[in-house]
Coordinates of C-alpha atoms in Angstrom, one line a residue:
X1 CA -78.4 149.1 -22.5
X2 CA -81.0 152.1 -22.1
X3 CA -80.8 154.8 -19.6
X4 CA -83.0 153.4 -17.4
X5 CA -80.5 150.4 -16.8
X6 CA -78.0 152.8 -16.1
X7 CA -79.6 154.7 -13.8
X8 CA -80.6 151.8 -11.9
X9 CA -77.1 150.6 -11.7
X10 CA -76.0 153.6 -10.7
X11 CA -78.3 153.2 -7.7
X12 CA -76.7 150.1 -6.4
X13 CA -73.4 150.7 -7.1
X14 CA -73.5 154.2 -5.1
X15 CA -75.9 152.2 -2.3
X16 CA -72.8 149.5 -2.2
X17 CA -69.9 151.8 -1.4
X18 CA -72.7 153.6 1.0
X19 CA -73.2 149.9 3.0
X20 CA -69.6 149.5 3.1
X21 CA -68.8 153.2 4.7
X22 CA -71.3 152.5 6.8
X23 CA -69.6 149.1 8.5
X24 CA -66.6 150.7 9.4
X25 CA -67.7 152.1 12.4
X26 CA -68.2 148.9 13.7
X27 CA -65.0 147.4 12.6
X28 CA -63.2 148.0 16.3
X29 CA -59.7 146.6 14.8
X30 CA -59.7 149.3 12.8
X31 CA -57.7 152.4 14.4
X32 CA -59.4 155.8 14.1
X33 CA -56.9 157.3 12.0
X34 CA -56.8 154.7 9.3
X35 CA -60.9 154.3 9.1
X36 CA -60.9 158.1 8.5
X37 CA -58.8 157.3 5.1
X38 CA -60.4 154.2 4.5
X39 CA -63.6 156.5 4.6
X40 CA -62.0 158.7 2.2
X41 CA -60.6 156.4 -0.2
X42 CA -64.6 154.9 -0.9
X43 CA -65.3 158.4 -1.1
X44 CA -62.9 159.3 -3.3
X45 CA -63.7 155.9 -6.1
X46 CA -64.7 156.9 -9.8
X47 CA -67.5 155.3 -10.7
X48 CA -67.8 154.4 -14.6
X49 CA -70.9 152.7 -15.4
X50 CA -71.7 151.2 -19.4
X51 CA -69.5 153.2 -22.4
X52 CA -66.8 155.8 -22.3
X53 CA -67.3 159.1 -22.2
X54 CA -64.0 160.1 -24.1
X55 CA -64.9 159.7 -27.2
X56 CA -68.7 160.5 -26.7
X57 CA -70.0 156.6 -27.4
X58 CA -73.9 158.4 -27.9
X59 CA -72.3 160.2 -30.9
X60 CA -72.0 159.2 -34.2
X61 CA -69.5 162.5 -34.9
X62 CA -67.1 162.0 -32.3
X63 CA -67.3 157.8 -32.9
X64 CA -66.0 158.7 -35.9
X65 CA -63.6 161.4 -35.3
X66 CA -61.9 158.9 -32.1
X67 CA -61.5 156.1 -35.5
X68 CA -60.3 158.6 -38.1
X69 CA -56.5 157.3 -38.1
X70 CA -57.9 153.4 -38.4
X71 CA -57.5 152.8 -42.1
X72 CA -60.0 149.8 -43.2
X73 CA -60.1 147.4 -46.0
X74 CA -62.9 145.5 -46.5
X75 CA -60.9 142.8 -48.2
X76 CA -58.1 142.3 -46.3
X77 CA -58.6 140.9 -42.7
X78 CA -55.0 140.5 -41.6
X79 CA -54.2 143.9 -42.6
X80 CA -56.9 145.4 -40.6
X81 CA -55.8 143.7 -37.6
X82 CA -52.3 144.8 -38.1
X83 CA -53.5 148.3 -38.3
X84 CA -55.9 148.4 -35.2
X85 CA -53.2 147.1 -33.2
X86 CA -50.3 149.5 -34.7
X87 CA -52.8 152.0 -34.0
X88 CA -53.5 151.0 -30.3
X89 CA -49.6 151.3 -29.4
X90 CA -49.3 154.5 -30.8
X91 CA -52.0 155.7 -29.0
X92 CA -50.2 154.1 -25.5
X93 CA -47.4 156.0 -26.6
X94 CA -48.7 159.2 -27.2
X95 CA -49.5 159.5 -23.7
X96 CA -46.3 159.3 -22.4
X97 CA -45.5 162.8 -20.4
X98 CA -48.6 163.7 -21.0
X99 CA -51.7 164.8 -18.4
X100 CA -53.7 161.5 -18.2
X101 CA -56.8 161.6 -19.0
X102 CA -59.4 160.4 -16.5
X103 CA -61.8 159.4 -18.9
X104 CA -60.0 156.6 -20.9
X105 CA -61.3 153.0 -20.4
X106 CA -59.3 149.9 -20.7
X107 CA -62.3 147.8 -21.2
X108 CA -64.7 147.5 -24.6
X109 CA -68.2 147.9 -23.5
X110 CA -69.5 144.8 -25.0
X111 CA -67.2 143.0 -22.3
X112 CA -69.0 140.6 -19.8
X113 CA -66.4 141.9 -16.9
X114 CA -65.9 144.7 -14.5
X115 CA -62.6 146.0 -12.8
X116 CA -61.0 147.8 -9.9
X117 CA -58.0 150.1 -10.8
X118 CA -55.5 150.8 -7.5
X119 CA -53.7 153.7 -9.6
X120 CA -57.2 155.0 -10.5
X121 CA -58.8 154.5 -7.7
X122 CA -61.9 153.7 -9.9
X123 CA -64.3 150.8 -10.5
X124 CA -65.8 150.2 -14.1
X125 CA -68.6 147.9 -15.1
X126 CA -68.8 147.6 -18.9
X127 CA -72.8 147.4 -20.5
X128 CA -72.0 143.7 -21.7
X129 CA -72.4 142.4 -17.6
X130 CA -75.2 144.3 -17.2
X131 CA -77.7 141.3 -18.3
X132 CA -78.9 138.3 -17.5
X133 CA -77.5 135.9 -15.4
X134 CA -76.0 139.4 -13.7
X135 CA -78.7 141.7 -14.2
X136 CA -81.8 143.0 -16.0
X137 CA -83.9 146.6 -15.2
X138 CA -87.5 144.8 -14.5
X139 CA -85.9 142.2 -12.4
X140 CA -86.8 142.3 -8.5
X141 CA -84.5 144.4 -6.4
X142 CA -83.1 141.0 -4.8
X143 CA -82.4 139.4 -7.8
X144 CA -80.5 142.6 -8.9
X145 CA -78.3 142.7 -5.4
X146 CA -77.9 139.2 -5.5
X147 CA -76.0 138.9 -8.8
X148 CA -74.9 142.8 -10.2
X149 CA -75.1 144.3 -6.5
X150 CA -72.4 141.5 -5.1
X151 CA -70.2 142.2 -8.8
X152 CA -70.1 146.3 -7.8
X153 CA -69.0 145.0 -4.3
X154 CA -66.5 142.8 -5.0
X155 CA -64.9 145.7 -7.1
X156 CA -65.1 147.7 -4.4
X157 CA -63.2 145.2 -2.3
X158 CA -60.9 145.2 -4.0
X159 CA -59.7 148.7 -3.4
X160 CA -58.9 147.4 0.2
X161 CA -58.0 143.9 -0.9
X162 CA -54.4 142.7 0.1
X163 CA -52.8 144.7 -2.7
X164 CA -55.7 147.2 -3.6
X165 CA -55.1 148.3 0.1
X166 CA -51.6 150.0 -0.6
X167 CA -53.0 152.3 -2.7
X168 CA -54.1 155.4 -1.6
X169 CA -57.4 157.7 -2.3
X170 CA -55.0 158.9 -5.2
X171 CA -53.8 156.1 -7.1
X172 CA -50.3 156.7 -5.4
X173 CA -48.6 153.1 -3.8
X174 CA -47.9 155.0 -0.2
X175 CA -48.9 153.1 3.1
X176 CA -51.7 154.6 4.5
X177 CA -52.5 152.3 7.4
X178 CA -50.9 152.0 11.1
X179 CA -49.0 149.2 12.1
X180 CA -51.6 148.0 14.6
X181 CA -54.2 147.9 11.9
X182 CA -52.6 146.3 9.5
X183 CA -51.7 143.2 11.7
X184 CA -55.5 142.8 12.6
X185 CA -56.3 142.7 8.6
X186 CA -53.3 140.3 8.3
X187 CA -54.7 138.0 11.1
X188 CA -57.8 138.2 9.3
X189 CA -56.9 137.7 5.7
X190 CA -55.1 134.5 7.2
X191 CA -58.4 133.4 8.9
X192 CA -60.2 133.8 5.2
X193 CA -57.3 132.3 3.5
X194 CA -57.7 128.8 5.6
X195 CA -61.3 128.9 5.1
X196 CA -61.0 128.9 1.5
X197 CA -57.7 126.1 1.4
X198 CA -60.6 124.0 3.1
X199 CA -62.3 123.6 -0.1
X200 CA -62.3 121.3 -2.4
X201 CA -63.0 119.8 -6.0
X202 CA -62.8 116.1 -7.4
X203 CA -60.0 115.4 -9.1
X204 CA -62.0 112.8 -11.0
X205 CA -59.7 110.1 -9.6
X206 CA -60.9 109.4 -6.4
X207 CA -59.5 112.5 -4.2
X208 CA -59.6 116.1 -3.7
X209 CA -58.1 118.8 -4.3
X210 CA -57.7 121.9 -2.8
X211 CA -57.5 125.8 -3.0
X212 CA -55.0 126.7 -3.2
X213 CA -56.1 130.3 -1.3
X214 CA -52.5 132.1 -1.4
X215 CA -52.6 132.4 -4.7
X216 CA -56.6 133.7 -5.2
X217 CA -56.4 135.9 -1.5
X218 CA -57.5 139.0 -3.4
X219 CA -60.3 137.3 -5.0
X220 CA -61.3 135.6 -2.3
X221 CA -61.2 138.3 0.0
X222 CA -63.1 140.7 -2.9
X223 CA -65.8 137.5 -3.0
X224 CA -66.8 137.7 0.5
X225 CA -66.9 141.1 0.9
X226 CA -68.5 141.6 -2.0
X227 CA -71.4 139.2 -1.3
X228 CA -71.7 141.0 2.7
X229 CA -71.8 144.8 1.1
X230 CA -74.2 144.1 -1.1
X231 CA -76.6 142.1 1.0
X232 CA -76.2 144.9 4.0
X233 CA -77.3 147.4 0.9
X234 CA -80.3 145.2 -0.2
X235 CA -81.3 145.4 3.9
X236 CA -80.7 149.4 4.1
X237 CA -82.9 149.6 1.6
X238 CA -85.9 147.2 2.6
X239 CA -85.4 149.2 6.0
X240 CA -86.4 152.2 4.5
X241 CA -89.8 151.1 3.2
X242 CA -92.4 152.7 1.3
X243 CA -94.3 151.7 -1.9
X244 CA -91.7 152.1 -4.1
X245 CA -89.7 149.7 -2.0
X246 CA -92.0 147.0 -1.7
X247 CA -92.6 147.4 -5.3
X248 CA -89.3 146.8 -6.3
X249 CA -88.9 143.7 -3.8
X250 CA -92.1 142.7 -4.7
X251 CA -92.1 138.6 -4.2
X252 CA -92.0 136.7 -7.5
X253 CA -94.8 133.8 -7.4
X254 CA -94.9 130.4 -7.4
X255 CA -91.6 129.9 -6.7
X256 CA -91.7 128.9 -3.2
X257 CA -88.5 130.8 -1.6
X258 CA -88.2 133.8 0.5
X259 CA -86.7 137.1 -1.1
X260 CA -83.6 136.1 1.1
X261 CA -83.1 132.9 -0.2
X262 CA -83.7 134.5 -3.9
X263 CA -81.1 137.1 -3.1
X264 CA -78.4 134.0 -2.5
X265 CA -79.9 131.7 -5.3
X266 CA -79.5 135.5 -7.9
X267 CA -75.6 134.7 -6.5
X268 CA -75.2 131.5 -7.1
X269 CA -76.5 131.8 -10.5
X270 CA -74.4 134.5 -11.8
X271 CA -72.0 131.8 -11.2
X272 CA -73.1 129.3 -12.9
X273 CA -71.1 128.1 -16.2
X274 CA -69.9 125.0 -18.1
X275 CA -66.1 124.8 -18.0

């Protein structure tokens, strides 16, 4: 994970959060006074991109300063297991009525994940999801929106999913919208929820199930919104133009689809598993 991958990520996270502040002018169920905070609260999101800074991950000193109180025996598995989780909830512990510290990730960086946190107010994408099926530096810019770019929005979704949306810019569980407001987003997460109950899966016996969407509402709602902030991005920035632009969109051949179509088929694959 070099820091040209990081850079790069960087660029389509911050474009991301940019598409989505730039929608909610056009959302006219939202009241003024709540798409102000809204505003704020995308504003206001921590962005942690690859490996901790806290301890320095890039330094072999402070690697193993942060591991100094981990004994290790090279012969004895169990025991080292026992240790590195003693250690872990002391370290939990220690924190307790102390000044939190901002820097701390609850995530490995080898992790193939990403996360939103509502008392944080931060989205973090570990270095194991940045590659392929989700990403890769030389790929197309399409490709790249398609799979990482709808990942880094459906994080930030979920700072105004149904439950990331009574958090505040702070972290703090305090309503922040008006009553009006949050009756249109109720209508509307009722309007997604039935779309999603209408699908279905085999059951391998002849019917079909359904989803059952009360239970996965904040995913589902992250999902679509996700998928629309990122493809607005992509568009922003094929709007803008320029070499370096077309460079980066630059059509991959033989193929025979569009850079549209791509963009979708990037999602779809990042998808893709055996279960």
């Amino acid at each position: 994970f070099q820091g040209d991958s990081k850079k790069r990520v960087e660029q389509i996270i911050f474009s991301v959060i940019d598409a989505f502040k730039s929608r909610l002018p056009e959302l006219d169920w939202l009241d003024e006074k709540t798409r102000k905070k809204a505003h704020e609260k995308a504003d206001a999101i921590r962005v942690m991109v690859g490996y901790p800074n806290a301890p320095n991950t890039t330094d072999a000193v402070s690697v193993s300063a942060f591991y100094r109180d981990l004994p290790v025996d090279a012969s004895n598995y169990f025991a080292n297991r026992l240790a590195s989780s003693t250690r872990m909830a002391k370290r939990d512990w220690a924190q307790v009525g102390r000044k939190l510290n901002r820097e701390l990730w609850d995530m490995f960086p080898a992790e193939v994940n990403a996360e939103y946190s509502p008392q944080g107010n931060y989205i973090l994408f570990p270095a194991g999801i940045m590659q392929p099926p989700y990403f890769h530096v030389s790929w197309p810019s399409y490709l790249q929106r398609g799979a990482f770019g709808a990942v880094a929005g459906h994080e930030l979704s979920h700072a105004f999913d149904p439950d990331g949306r009574l958090y505040d810019k702070q972290g703090y569980l305090r309503d922040w919208w008006s009553e009006a407001t949050a009756k249109q987003f109720q209508q509307r997460q009722t309007c997604l929820a039935n779309q999603y109950h209408s699908y279905t899966v085999s059951d391998g016996k002849g019917h079909e199930l359904h989803l059952r969407s009360n239970f996965t509402k904040g995913e589902d709602v992250a999902d679509a919104g996700g998928l629309a902030q990122s493809y607005r991005a992509w568009r922003d920035e094929l709007a803008l133009g320029g070499d370096e632009v077309e460079a980066a969109n630059a059509l991959l051949p033989g193929l025979g689809y569009t850079r549209e179509q791509l963009f979708f088929i990037a999602y779809g694959v990042s998808w893709a598993r055996n279960i």
